[in-house]
CSV table of C-alpha atoms in Angstrom, one decimal:
chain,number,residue,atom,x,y,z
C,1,UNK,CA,50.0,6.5,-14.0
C,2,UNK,CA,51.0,3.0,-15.1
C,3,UNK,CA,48.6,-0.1,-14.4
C,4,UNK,CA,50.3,-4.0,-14.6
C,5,UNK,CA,47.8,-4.3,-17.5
C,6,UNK,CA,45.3,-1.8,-19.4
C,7,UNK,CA,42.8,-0.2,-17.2
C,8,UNK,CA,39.2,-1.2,-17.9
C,9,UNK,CA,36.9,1.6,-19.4
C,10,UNK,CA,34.8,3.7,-17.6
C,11,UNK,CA,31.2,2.3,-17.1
C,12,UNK,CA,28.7,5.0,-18.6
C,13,UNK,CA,25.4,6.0,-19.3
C,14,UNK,CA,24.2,7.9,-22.1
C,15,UNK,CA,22.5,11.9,-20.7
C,16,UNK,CA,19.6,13.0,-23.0
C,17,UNK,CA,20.1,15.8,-25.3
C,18,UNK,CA,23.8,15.3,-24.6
C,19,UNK,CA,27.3,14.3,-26.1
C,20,UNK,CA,28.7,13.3,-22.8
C,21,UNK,CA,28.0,10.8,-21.2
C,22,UNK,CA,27.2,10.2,-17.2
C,23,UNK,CA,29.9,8.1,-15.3
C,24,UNK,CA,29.1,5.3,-13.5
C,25,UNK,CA,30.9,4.7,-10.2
C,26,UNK,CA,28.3,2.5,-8.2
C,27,UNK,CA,25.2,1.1,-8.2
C,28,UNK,CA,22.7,0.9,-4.9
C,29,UNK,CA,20.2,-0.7,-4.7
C,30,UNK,CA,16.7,-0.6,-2.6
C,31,UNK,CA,15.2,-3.6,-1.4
C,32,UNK,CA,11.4,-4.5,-0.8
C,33,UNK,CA,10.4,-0.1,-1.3
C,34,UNK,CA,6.4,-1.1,-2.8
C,35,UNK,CA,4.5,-2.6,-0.2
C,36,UNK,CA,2.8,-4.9,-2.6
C,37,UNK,CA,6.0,-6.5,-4.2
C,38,UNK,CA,7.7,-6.9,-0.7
C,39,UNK,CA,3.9,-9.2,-0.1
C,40,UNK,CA,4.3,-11.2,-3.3
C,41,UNK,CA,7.7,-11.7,-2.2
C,42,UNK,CA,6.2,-13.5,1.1
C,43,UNK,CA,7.5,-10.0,3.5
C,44,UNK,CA,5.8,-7.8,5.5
C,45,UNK,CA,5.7,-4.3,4.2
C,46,UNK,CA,5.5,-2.5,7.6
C,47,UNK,CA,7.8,0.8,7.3
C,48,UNK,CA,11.5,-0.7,8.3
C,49,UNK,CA,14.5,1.2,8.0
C,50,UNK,CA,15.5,0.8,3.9
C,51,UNK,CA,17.4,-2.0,3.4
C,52,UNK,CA,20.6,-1.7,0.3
C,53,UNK,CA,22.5,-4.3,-1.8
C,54,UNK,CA,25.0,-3.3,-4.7
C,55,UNK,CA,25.8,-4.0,-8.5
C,56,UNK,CA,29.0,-3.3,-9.6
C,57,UNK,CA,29.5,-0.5,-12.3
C,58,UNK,CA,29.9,-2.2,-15.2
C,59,UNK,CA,26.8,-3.6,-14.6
C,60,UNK,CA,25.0,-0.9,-16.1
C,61,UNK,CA,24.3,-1.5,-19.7
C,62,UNK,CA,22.8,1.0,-21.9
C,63,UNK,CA,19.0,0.7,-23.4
C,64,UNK,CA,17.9,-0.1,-26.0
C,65,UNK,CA,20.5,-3.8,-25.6
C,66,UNK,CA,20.2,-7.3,-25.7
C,67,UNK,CA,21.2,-9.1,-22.6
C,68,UNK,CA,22.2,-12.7,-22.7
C,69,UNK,CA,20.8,-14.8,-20.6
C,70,UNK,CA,23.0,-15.8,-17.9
C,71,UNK,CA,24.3,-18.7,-16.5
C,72,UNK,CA,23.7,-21.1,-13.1
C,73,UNK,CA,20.0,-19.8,-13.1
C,74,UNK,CA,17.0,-21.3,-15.2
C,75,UNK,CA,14.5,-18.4,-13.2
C,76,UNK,CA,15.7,-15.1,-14.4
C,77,UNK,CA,13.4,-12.3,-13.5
C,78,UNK,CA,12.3,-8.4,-14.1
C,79,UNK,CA,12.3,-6.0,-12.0
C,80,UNK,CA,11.5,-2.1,-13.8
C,81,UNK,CA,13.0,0.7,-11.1
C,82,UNK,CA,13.2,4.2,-11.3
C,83,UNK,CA,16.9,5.4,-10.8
C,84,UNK,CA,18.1,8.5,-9.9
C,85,UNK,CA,21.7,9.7,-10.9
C,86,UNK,CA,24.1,11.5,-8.2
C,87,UNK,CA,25.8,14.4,-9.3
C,88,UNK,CA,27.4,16.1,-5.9
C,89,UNK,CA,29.4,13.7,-3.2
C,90,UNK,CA,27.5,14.2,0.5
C,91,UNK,CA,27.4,12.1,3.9
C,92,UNK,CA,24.0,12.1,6.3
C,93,UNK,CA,21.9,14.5,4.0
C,94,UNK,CA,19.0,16.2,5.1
C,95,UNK,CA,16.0,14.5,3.1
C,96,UNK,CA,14.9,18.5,2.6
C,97,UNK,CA,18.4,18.7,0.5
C,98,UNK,CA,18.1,15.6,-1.0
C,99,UNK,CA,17.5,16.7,-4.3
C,100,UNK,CA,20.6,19.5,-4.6
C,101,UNK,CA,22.4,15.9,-4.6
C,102,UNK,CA,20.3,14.2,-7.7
C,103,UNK,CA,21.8,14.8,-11.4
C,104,UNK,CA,19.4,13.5,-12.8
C,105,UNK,CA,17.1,10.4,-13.6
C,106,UNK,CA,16.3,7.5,-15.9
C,107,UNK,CA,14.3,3.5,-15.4
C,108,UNK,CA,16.4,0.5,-15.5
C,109,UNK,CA,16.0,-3.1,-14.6
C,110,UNK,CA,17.2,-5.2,-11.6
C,111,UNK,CA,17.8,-8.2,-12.9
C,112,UNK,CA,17.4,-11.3,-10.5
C,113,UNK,CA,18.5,-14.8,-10.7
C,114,UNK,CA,15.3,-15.5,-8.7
C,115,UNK,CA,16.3,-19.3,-8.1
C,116,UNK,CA,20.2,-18.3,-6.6
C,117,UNK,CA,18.6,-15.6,-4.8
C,118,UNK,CA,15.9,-18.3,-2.9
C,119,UNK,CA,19.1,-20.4,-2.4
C,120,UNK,CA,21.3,-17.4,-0.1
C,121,UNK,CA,18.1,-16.2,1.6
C,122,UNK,CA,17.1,-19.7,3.3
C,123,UNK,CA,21.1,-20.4,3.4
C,124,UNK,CA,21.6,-16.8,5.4
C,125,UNK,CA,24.2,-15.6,2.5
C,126,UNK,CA,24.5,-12.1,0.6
C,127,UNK,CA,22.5,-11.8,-2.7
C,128,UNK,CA,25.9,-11.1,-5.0
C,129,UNK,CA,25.2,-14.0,-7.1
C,130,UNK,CA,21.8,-13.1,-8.0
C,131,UNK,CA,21.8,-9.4,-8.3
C,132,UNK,CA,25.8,-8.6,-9.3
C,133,UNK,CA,26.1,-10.6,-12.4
C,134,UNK,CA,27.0,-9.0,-15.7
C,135,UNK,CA,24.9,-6.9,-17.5
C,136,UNK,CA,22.5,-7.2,-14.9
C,137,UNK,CA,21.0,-3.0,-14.8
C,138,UNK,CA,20.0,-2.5,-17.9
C,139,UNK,CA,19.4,1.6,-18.0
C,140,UNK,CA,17.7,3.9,-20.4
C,141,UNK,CA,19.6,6.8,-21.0
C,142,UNK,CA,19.5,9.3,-18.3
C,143,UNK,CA,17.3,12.5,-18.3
C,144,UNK,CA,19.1,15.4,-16.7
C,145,UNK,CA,17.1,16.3,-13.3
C,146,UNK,CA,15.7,19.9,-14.8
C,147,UNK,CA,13.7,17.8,-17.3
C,148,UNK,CA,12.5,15.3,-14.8
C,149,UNK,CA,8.9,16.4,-13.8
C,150,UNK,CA,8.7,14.4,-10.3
C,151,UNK,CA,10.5,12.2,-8.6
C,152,UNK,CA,7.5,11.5,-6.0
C,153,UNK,CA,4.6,10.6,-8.5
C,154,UNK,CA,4.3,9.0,-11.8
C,155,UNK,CA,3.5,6.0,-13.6
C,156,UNK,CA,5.9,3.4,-13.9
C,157,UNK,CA,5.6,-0.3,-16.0
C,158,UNK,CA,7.0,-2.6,-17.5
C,159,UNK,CA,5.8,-5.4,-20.8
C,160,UNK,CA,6.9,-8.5,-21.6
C,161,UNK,CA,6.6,-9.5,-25.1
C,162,UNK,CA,3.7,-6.8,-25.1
C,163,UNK,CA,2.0,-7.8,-22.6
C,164,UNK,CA,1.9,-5.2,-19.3
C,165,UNK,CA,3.4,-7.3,-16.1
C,166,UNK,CA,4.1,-4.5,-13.9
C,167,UNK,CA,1.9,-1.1,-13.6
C,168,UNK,CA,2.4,0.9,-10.8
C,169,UNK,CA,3.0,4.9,-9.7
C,170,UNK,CA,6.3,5.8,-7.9
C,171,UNK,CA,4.2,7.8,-5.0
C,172,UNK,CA,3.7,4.3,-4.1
C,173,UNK,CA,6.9,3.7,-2.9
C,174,UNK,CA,7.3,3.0,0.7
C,175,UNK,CA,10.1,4.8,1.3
C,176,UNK,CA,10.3,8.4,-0.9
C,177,UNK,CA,13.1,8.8,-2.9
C,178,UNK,CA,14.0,11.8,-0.2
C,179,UNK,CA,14.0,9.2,2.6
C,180,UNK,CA,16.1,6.3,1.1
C,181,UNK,CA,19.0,8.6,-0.1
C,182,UNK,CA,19.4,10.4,2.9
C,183,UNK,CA,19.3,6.9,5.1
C,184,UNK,CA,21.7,5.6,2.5
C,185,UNK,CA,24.4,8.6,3.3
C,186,UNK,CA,24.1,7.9,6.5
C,187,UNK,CA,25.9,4.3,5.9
C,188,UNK,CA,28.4,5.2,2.7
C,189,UNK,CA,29.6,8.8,1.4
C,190,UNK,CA,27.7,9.1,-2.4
C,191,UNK,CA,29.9,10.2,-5.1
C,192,UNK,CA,29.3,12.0,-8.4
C,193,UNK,CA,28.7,8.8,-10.9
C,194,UNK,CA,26.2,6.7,-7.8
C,195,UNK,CA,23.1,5.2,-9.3
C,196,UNK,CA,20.4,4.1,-6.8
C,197,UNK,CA,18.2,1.8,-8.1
C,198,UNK,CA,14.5,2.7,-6.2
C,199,UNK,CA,12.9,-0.5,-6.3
C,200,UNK,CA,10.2,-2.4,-7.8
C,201,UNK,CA,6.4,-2.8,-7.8
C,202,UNK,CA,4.4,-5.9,-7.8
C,203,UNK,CA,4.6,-8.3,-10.7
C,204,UNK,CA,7.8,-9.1,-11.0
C,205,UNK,CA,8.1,-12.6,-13.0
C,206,UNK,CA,10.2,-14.8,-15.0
C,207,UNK,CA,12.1,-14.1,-18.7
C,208,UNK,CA,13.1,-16.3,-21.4
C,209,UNK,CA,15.5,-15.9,-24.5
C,210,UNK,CA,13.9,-13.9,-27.1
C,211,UNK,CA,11.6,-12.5,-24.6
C,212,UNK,CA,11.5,-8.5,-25.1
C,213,UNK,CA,11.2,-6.6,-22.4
C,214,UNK,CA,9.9,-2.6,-22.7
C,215,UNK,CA,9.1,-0.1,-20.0
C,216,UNK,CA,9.3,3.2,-18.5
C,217,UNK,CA,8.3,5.9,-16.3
C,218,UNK,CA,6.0,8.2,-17.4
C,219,UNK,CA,7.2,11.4,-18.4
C,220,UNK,CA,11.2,10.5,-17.3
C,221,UNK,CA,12.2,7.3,-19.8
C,222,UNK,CA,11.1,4.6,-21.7
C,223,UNK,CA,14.0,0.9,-22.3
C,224,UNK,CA,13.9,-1.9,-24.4
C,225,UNK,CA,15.9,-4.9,-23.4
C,226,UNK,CA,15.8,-7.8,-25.6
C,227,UNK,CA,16.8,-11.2,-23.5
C,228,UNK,CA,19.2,-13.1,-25.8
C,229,UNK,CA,20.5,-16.9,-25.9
C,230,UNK,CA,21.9,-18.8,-22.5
């Protein structure tokens, strides 16, 4: 086929133990899935339906990286999030067959422009500006799901500069990783190549350049993401 100019490169993720390399196609997001985050975030943590925003593919940026800083924000923050890796298209999945859906499994960070994010929600506009800017999922490399030992319990953190700001356990999600996905299906078909990004704990704060960021989930992946210059 011929394109008007070069077609971009695939967006990928590095696969454990692998050559090749796992396709990225989308990336969904979960908003407000730990009860104590969506409460430091001033929201109620009652059992709503999931809620989803998006990151475009080439989003995804592999760990260990350094992202820079970006611009129109001076409040960028964490936010360390299991993800899970679709390897089989499906619409309105059973949450019992979830998992013959899942690839596999890594951690990542949703990074927020905190301060343009403040701005849409009093304003009523979508989050695009504060969660779809570039290089803003930074993802370790992802563990095929045979190796993954849960996807319901296990600890997950994240350090700043060494220093532990998040430290939670994925069972405290409010909504299972089961539950989200198969609500999500309901909305969208999911593809081979989706990401869905689960969430985030309590903690969340703000980053500077040179500030190092580390994290993981236990027993899945560990990332390093070094915040470079504005």
């Amino acid at each position: 086929m011929d394109y008007v100019f070069p077609a971009p490169p695939q967006a990928s993720i590095g696969v454990v133990g692998e050559a090749a390399r796992f396709p990225v196609r989308r990336i969904f997001c979960v908003g407000r899935n730990y009860a104590e985050h969506a409460r430091e975030m001033g929201n109620d943590p009652d059992r709503d339906p999931p809620f989803f925003f998006t990151k475009p593919c080439d989003a995804a940026l592999e760990t260990p990286c350094t992202v820079p800083y970006p611009p129109l924000t001076d409040n960028l923050h964490f936010e360390i999030e299991l993800v899970v890796a679709i390897g089989r298209g499906g619409t309105d999945i059973d949450p019992d067959r979830v998992m013959d859906y899942v690839w596999g499994a890594s951690v990542g960070v949703d990074l927020t422009r905190r301060d343009l994010q403040a701005e849409a929600k009093k304003m009523g506009r979508p989050w695009d500006w504060a969660k779809a800017f570039d290089a803003s999922a930074p993802i370790a490399p992802i563990v095929p799901i045979d190796a993954v030992p849960s996807l319901s319990e296990g600890r997950i953190w994240l350090a700043v500069n060494g220093e532990v700001r998040q430290d939670a356990d994925i069972g405290d999600m409010i909504w299972s990783v089961r539950e989200h996905i198969a609500t999500l299906s309901q909305s969208v078909r999911l593809s081979q190549g989706d990401l869905v990004m689960t969430g985030t704990p309590a903690g969340v704060g703000a980053v500077m350049p040179g500030d190092v960021i580390t994290g993981g989930v236990d027993g899945i992946a560990e990332l390093e993401v070094t915040i470079g210059p504005r």
